[in-house]
């Protein structure tokens, strides 16, 4: 097996693309040997759903597409990244009890930490951003402590 496997897809910033992003990542994980009923597969599908939904809903039409990348490194860790061209970084908003949205990044942070992974948000050279999650692959020895990192300061447009 190769030391580095990757799959990438660019999709239109449309609500229908969220399920396509989820299916793309689930297909890649299955191709790399992760059973569809594995806990990590469920976690990754939820993370991708939240990240893709954020890319569609919060770019305000300024990012016509978003890209989903998934990379498996030496069967030790999996990287999931969603990149859009909108310059504003996500920020945590207080979610009111009655509010239907606003909890996506909180969910992603919790799932990432629960798995012993890391969350990073970084700017792209083109002026957008990538929200990336790194999670341990099942069976890999984990030596890193649980850590959630925001790689760059929050910025407003």
JSON list of C-alpha atoms in Angstrom, two decimals:
[
{"chain": "A", "resi": 1, "resn": "UNK", "atom": "CA", "xyz": [0.00, 0.00, 0.00]},
{"chain": "A", "resi": 2, "resn": "UNK", "atom": "CA", "xyz": [1.21, 3.48, -0.83]},
{"chain": "A", "resi": 3, "resn": "UNK", "atom": "CA", "xyz": [2.45, 5.79, 1.92]},
{"chain": "A", "resi": 4, "resn": "UNK", "atom": "CA", "xyz": [0.23, 8.60, 0.73]},
{"chain": "A", "resi": 5, "resn": "UNK", "atom": "CA", "xyz": [-3.24, 8.27, -0.80]},
{"chain": "A", "resi": 6, "resn": "UNK", "atom": "CA", "xyz": [-5.40, 11.20, -1.75]},
{"chain": "A", "resi": 7, "resn": "UNK", "atom": "CA", "xyz": [-8.72, 12.04, -3.34]},
{"chain": "A", "resi": 8, "resn": "UNK", "atom": "CA", "xyz": [-10.07, 15.45, -4.23]},
{"chain": "A", "resi": 9, "resn": "UNK", "atom": "CA", "xyz": [-13.27, 16.84, -5.70]},
{"chain": "A", "resi": 10, "resn": "UNK", "atom": "CA", "xyz": [-14.38, 20.38, -6.54]},
{"chain": "A", "resi": 11, "resn": "UNK", "atom": "CA", "xyz": [-18.10, 21.00, -6.31]},
{"chain": "A", "resi": 12, "resn": "UNK", "atom": "CA", "xyz": [-20.43, 23.96, -6.93]},
{"chain": "A", "resi": 13, "resn": "UNK", "atom": "CA", "xyz": [-21.44, 25.95, -3.84]},
{"chain": "A", "resi": 14, "resn": "UNK", "atom": "CA", "xyz": [-24.91, 24.49, -3.86]},
{"chain": "A", "resi": 15, "resn": "UNK", "atom": "CA", "xyz": [-26.78, 22.61, -1.11]},
{"chain": "A", "resi": 16, "resn": "UNK", "atom": "CA", "xyz": [-26.94, 19.49, -3.32]},
{"chain": "A", "resi": 17, "resn": "UNK", "atom": "CA", "xyz": [-23.14, 19.36, -3.26]},
{"chain": "A", "resi": 18, "resn": "UNK", "atom": "CA", "xyz": [-23.07, 18.52, 0.46]},
{"chain": "A", "resi": 19, "resn": "UNK", "atom": "CA", "xyz": [-24.25, 14.94, -0.14]},
{"chain": "A", "resi": 20, "resn": "UNK", "atom": "CA", "xyz": [-21.86, 14.63, -3.11]},
{"chain": "A", "resi": 21, "resn": "UNK", "atom": "CA", "xyz": [-18.96, 15.70, -0.84]},
{"chain": "A", "resi": 22, "resn": "UNK", "atom": "CA", "xyz": [-19.98, 13.14, 1.77]},
{"chain": "A", "resi": 23, "resn": "UNK", "atom": "CA", "xyz": [-20.26, 10.37, -0.83]},
{"chain": "A", "resi": 24, "resn": "UNK", "atom": "CA", "xyz": [-16.88, 11.26, -2.34]},
{"chain": "A", "resi": 25, "resn": "UNK", "atom": "CA", "xyz": [-15.09, 11.03, 1.00]},
{"chain": "A", "resi": 26, "resn": "UNK", "atom": "CA", "xyz": [-16.92, 7.84, 2.07]},
{"chain": "A", "resi": 27, "resn": "UNK", "atom": "CA", "xyz": [-15.97, 6.25, -1.25]},
{"chain": "A", "resi": 28, "resn": "UNK", "atom": "CA", "xyz": [-12.31, 7.15, -0.80]},
{"chain": "A", "resi": 29, "resn": "UNK", "atom": "CA", "xyz": [-12.27, 5.78, 2.75]},
{"chain": "A", "resi": 30, "resn": "UNK", "atom": "CA", "xyz": [-13.88, 2.53, 1.58]},
{"chain": "A", "resi": 31, "resn": "UNK", "atom": "CA", "xyz": [-11.36, 2.24, -1.26]},
{"chain": "A", "resi": 32, "resn": "UNK", "atom": "CA", "xyz": [-8.60, 2.60, 1.32]},
{"chain": "A", "resi": 33, "resn": "UNK", "atom": "CA", "xyz": [-10.02, -0.22, 3.43]},
{"chain": "A", "resi": 34, "resn": "UNK", "atom": "CA", "xyz": [-12.16, 1.54, 6.03]},
{"chain": "A", "resi": 35, "resn": "UNK", "atom": "CA", "xyz": [-15.48, -0.33, 6.41]},
{"chain": "A", "resi": 36, "resn": "UNK", "atom": "CA", "xyz": [-18.55, 1.88, 5.83]},
{"chain": "A", "resi": 37, "resn": "UNK", "atom": "CA", "xyz": [-19.89, 0.97, 9.29]},
{"chain": "A", "resi": 38, "resn": "UNK", "atom": "CA", "xyz": [-16.65, 1.97, 11.08]},
{"chain": "A", "resi": 39, "resn": "UNK", "atom": "CA", "xyz": [-17.00, 4.69, 13.69]},
{"chain": "A", "resi": 40, "resn": "UNK", "atom": "CA", "xyz": [-14.34, 6.79, 11.95]},
{"chain": "A", "resi": 41, "resn": "UNK", "atom": "CA", "xyz": [-16.32, 6.65, 8.71]},
{"chain": "A", "resi": 42, "resn": "UNK", "atom": "CA", "xyz": [-19.41, 8.01, 10.45]},
{"chain": "A", "resi": 43, "resn": "UNK", "atom": "CA", "xyz": [-17.35, 10.74, 12.13]},
{"chain": "A", "resi": 44, "resn": "UNK", "atom": "CA", "xyz": [-15.69, 11.78, 8.88]},
{"chain": "A", "resi": 45, "resn": "UNK", "atom": "CA", "xyz": [-19.02, 11.88, 7.03]},
{"chain": "A", "resi": 46, "resn": "UNK", "atom": "CA", "xyz": [-20.47, 14.17, 9.71]},
{"chain": "A", "resi": 47, "resn": "UNK", "atom": "CA", "xyz": [-17.40, 16.43, 9.68]},
{"chain": "A", "resi": 48, "resn": "UNK", "atom": "CA", "xyz": [-17.50, 16.67, 5.87]},
{"chain": "A", "resi": 49, "resn": "UNK", "atom": "CA", "xyz": [-21.23, 17.43, 5.98]},
{"chain": "A", "resi": 50, "resn": "UNK", "atom": "CA", "xyz": [-20.69, 20.28, 8.42]},
{"chain": "A", "resi": 51, "resn": "UNK", "atom": "CA", "xyz": [-17.66, 21.71, 6.56]},
{"chain": "A", "resi": 52, "resn": "UNK", "atom": "CA", "xyz": [-19.34, 21.49, 3.16]},
{"chain": "A", "resi": 53, "resn": "UNK", "atom": "CA", "xyz": [-22.54, 23.04, 4.54]},
{"chain": "A", "resi": 54, "resn": "UNK", "atom": "CA", "xyz": [-20.48, 25.91, 5.97]},
{"chain": "A", "resi": 55, "resn": "UNK", "atom": "CA", "xyz": [-18.73, 26.39, 2.60]},
{"chain": "A", "resi": 56, "resn": "UNK", "atom": "CA", "xyz": [-22.11, 26.61, 0.86]},
{"chain": "A", "resi": 57, "resn": "UNK", "atom": "CA", "xyz": [-24.03, 28.70, 3.40]},
{"chain": "A", "resi": 58, "resn": "UNK", "atom": "CA", "xyz": [-21.45, 31.14, 4.70]},
{"chain": "A", "resi": 59, "resn": "UNK", "atom": "CA", "xyz": [-19.55, 32.23, 1.59]},
{"chain": "A", "resi": 60, "resn": "UNK", "atom": "CA", "xyz": [-22.39, 34.57, 0.55]},
{"chain": "A", "resi": 61, "resn": "UNK", "atom": "CA", "xyz": [-22.03, 33.75, -3.14]},
{"chain": "A", "resi": 62, "resn": "UNK", "atom": "CA", "xyz": [-18.38, 34.84, -3.14]},
{"chain": "A", "resi": 63, "resn": "UNK", "atom": "CA", "xyz": [-17.11, 31.28, -3.58]},
{"chain": "A", "resi": 64, "resn": "UNK", "atom": "CA", "xyz": [-18.75, 29.62, -6.59]},
{"chain": "A", "resi": 65, "resn": "UNK", "atom": "CA", "xyz": [-17.11, 26.30, -5.75]},
{"chain": "A", "resi": 66, "resn": "UNK", "atom": "CA", "xyz": [-15.47, 24.49, -2.85]},
{"chain": "A", "resi": 67, "resn": "UNK", "atom": "CA", "xyz": [-12.93, 21.68, -2.84]},
{"chain": "A", "resi": 68, "resn": "UNK", "atom": "CA", "xyz": [-12.90, 18.65, -0.58]},
{"chain": "A", "resi": 69, "resn": "UNK", "atom": "CA", "xyz": [-9.56, 16.87, -0.11]},
{"chain": "A", "resi": 70, "resn": "UNK", "atom": "CA", "xyz": [-9.00, 13.66, 1.81]},
{"chain": "A", "resi": 71, "resn": "UNK", "atom": "CA", "xyz": [-5.51, 12.26, 2.35]},
{"chain": "A", "resi": 72, "resn": "UNK", "atom": "CA", "xyz": [-4.39, 9.09, 4.09]},
{"chain": "A", "resi": 73, "resn": "UNK", "atom": "CA", "xyz": [-0.79, 9.25, 5.30]},
{"chain": "A", "resi": 74, "resn": "UNK", "atom": "CA", "xyz": [1.00, 5.91, 5.97]},
{"chain": "A", "resi": 75, "resn": "UNK", "atom": "CA", "xyz": [-2.21, 4.38, 7.34]},
{"chain": "A", "resi": 76, "resn": "UNK", "atom": "CA", "xyz": [-1.57, 6.51, 10.44]},
{"chain": "A", "resi": 77, "resn": "UNK", "atom": "CA", "xyz": [-3.75, 9.57, 9.99]},
{"chain": "A", "resi": 78, "resn": "UNK", "atom": "CA", "xyz": [-6.37, 10.94, 7.66]},
{"chain": "A", "resi": 79, "resn": "UNK", "atom": "CA", "xyz": [-6.59, 14.60, 6.66]},
{"chain": "A", "resi": 80, "resn": "UNK", "atom": "CA", "xyz": [-9.86, 16.13, 5.54]},
{"chain": "A", "resi": 81, "resn": "UNK", "atom": "CA", "xyz": [-9.89, 19.66, 4.17]},
{"chain": "A", "resi": 82, "resn": "UNK", "atom": "CA", "xyz": [-12.58, 21.87, 2.70]},
{"chain": "A", "resi": 83, "resn": "UNK", "atom": "CA", "xyz": [-11.36, 24.92, 0.81]},
{"chain": "A", "resi": 84, "resn": "UNK", "atom": "CA", "xyz": [-13.41, 27.86, -0.46]},
{"chain": "A", "resi": 85, "resn": "UNK", "atom": "CA", "xyz": [-12.44, 31.22, -1.92]},
{"chain": "A", "resi": 86, "resn": "UNK", "atom": "CA", "xyz": [-14.25, 33.42, 0.61]},
{"chain": "A", "resi": 87, "resn": "UNK", "atom": "CA", "xyz": [-11.72, 35.39, 2.72]},
{"chain": "A", "resi": 88, "resn": "UNK", "atom": "CA", "xyz": [-13.65, 35.46, 5.99]},
{"chain": "A", "resi": 89, "resn": "UNK", "atom": "CA", "xyz": [-12.66, 32.83, 8.53]},
{"chain": "A", "resi": 90, "resn": "UNK", "atom": "CA", "xyz": [-15.42, 31.03, 10.41]},
{"chain": "A", "resi": 91, "resn": "UNK", "atom": "CA", "xyz": [-16.09, 32.27, 13.89]},
{"chain": "A", "resi": 92, "resn": "UNK", "atom": "CA", "xyz": [-17.96, 30.72, 16.73]},
{"chain": "A", "resi": 93, "resn": "UNK", "atom": "CA", "xyz": [-21.29, 32.39, 17.30]},
{"chain": "A", "resi": 94, "resn": "UNK", "atom": "CA", "xyz": [-23.39, 31.99, 20.42]},
{"chain": "A", "resi": 95, "resn": "UNK", "atom": "CA", "xyz": [-26.15, 29.60, 19.41]},
{"chain": "A", "resi": 96, "resn": "UNK", "atom": "CA", "xyz": [-29.50, 30.41, 20.93]},
{"chain": "A", "resi": 97, "resn": "UNK", "atom": "CA", "xyz": [-31.68, 27.49, 21.96]},
{"chain": "A", "resi": 98, "resn": "UNK", "atom": "CA", "xyz": [-34.26, 28.42, 19.33]},
{"chain": "A", "resi": 99, "resn": "UNK", "atom": "CA", "xyz": [-31.66, 28.80, 16.59]},
{"chain": "A", "resi": 100, "resn": "UNK", "atom": "CA", "xyz": [-31.59, 26.16, 13.83]},
{"chain": "A", "resi": 101, "resn": "UNK", "atom": "CA", "xyz": [-27.95, 26.70, 12.88]},
{"chain": "A", "resi": 102, "resn": "UNK", "atom": "CA", "xyz": [-24.68, 28.10, 14.20]},
{"chain": "A", "resi": 103, "resn": "UNK", "atom": "CA", "xyz": [-23.34, 24.95, 15.86]},
{"chain": "A", "resi": 104, "resn": "UNK", "atom": "CA", "xyz": [-21.41, 23.39, 12.95]},
{"chain": "A", "resi": 105, "resn": "UNK", "atom": "CA", "xyz": [-17.92, 24.45, 14.01]},
{"chain": "A", "resi": 106, "resn": "UNK", "atom": "CA", "xyz": [-18.65, 23.49, 17.62]},
{"chain": "A", "resi": 107, "resn": "UNK", "atom": "CA", "xyz": [-19.69, 20.01, 16.45]},
{"chain": "A", "resi": 108, "resn": "UNK", "atom": "CA", "xyz": [-16.56, 19.70, 14.30]},
{"chain": "A", "resi": 109, "resn": "UNK", "atom": "CA", "xyz": [-14.29, 20.78, 17.17]},
{"chain": "A", "resi": 110, "resn": "UNK", "atom": "CA", "xyz": [-15.93, 18.32, 19.55]},
{"chain": "A", "resi": 111, "resn": "UNK", "atom": "CA", "xyz": [-15.76, 15.38, 17.12]},
{"chain": "A", "resi": 112, "resn": "UNK", "atom": "CA", "xyz": [-12.14, 16.16, 16.27]},
{"chain": "A", "resi": 113, "resn": "UNK", "atom": "CA", "xyz": [-11.09, 16.37, 19.91]},
{"chain": "A", "resi": 114, "resn": "UNK", "atom": "CA", "xyz": [-13.07, 13.24, 20.80]},
{"chain": "A", "resi": 115, "resn": "UNK", "atom": "CA", "xyz": [-11.09, 11.28, 18.17]},
{"chain": "A", "resi": 116, "resn": "UNK", "atom": "CA", "xyz": [-7.74, 12.67, 19.29]},
{"chain": "A", "resi": 117, "resn": "UNK", "atom": "CA", "xyz": [-7.37, 14.85, 16.21]},
{"chain": "A", "resi": 118, "resn": "UNK", "atom": "CA", "xyz": [-6.62, 18.44, 15.31]},
{"chain": "A", "resi": 119, "resn": "UNK", "atom": "CA", "xyz": [-8.56, 21.23, 13.62]},
{"chain": "A", "resi": 120, "resn": "UNK", "atom": "CA", "xyz": [-6.77, 23.94, 11.67]},
{"chain": "A", "resi": 121, "resn": "UNK", "atom": "CA", "xyz": [-8.00, 26.90, 9.71]},
{"chain": "A", "resi": 122, "resn": "UNK", "atom": "CA", "xyz": [-5.53, 28.47, 7.35]},
{"chain": "A", "resi": 123, "resn": "UNK", "atom": "CA", "xyz": [-5.61, 31.05, 4.56]},
{"chain": "A", "resi": 124, "resn": "UNK", "atom": "CA", "xyz": [-4.98, 30.01, 0.97]},
{"chain": "A", "resi": 125, "resn": "UNK", "atom": "CA", "xyz": [-2.61, 31.83, -1.37]},
{"chain": "A", "resi": 126, "resn": "UNK", "atom": "CA", "xyz": [-5.63, 32.86, -3.44]},
{"chain": "A", "resi": 127, "resn": "UNK", "atom": "CA", "xyz": [-7.25, 34.68, -0.51]},
{"chain": "A", "resi": 128, "resn": "UNK", "atom": "CA", "xyz": [-9.70, 32.02, 0.65]},
{"chain": "A", "resi": 129, "resn": "UNK", "atom": "CA", "xyz": [-9.36, 29.50, 3.45]},
{"chain": "A", "resi": 130, "resn": "UNK", "atom": "CA", "xyz": [-9.09, 25.81, 4.21]},
{"chain": "A", "resi": 131, "resn": "UNK", "atom": "CA", "xyz": [-10.72, 24.26, 7.24]},
{"chain": "A", "resi": 132, "resn": "UNK", "atom": "CA", "xyz": [-8.78, 21.05, 7.84]},
{"chain": "A", "resi": 133, "resn": "UNK", "atom": "CA", "xyz": [-9.16, 18.19, 10.27]},
{"chain": "A", "resi": 134, "resn": "UNK", "atom": "CA", "xyz": [-6.55, 15.52, 10.99]},
{"chain": "A", "resi": 135, "resn": "UNK", "atom": "CA", "xyz": [-7.70, 12.30, 12.65]},
{"chain": "A", "resi": 136, "resn": "UNK", "atom": "CA", "xyz": [-5.85, 9.13, 13.62]},
{"chain": "A", "resi": 137, "resn": "UNK", "atom": "CA", "xyz": [-6.50, 6.15, 11.34]},
{"chain": "A", "resi": 138, "resn": "UNK", "atom": "CA", "xyz": [-7.94, 3.09, 13.14]},
{"chain": "A", "resi": 139, "resn": "UNK", "atom": "CA", "xyz": [-5.17, 0.89, 14.49]},
{"chain": "A", "resi": 140, "resn": "UNK", "atom": "CA", "xyz": [-2.49, 3.58, 14.22]},
{"chain": "A", "resi": 141, "resn": "UNK", "atom": "CA", "xyz": [-0.49, 4.40, 17.34]},
{"chain": "A", "resi": 142, "resn": "UNK", "atom": "CA", "xyz": [-1.39, 7.89, 18.52]},
{"chain": "A", "resi": 143, "resn": "UNK", "atom": "CA", "xyz": [1.44, 9.78, 20.18]},
{"chain": "A", "resi": 144, "resn": "UNK", "atom": "CA", "xyz": [0.15, 13.31, 19.80]},
{"chain": "A", "resi": 145, "resn": "UNK", "atom": "CA", "xyz": [-2.02, 14.81, 22.53]},
{"chain": "A", "resi": 146, "resn": "UNK", "atom": "CA", "xyz": [-5.51, 15.95, 21.65]},
{"chain": "A", "resi": 147, "resn": "UNK", "atom": "CA", "xyz": [-5.17, 19.46, 20.33]},
{"chain": "A", "resi": 148, "resn": "UNK", "atom": "CA", "xyz": [-7.46, 21.90, 18.58]},
{"chain": "A", "resi": 149, "resn": "UNK", "atom": "CA", "xyz": [-5.64, 24.68, 16.79]},
{"chain": "A", "resi": 150, "resn": "UNK", "atom": "CA", "xyz": [-6.77, 27.73, 14.94]},
{"chain": "A", "resi": 151, "resn": "UNK", "atom": "CA", "xyz": [-3.75, 28.40, 12.74]},
{"chain": "A", "resi": 152, "resn": "UNK", "atom": "CA", "xyz": [-4.56, 31.99, 11.98]},
{"chain": "A", "resi": 153, "resn": "UNK", "atom": "CA", "xyz": [-6.35, 34.80, 13.77]},
{"chain": "A", "resi": 154, "resn": "UNK", "atom": "CA", "xyz": [-10.02, 35.32, 13.10]},
{"chain": "A", "resi": 155, "resn": "UNK", "atom": "CA", "xyz": [-10.50, 38.04, 10.55]},
{"chain": "A", "resi": 156, "resn": "UNK", "atom": "CA", "xyz": [-13.43, 39.98, 9.23]},
{"chain": "A", "resi": 157, "resn": "UNK", "atom": "CA", "xyz": [-13.94, 40.93, 5.57]}
]
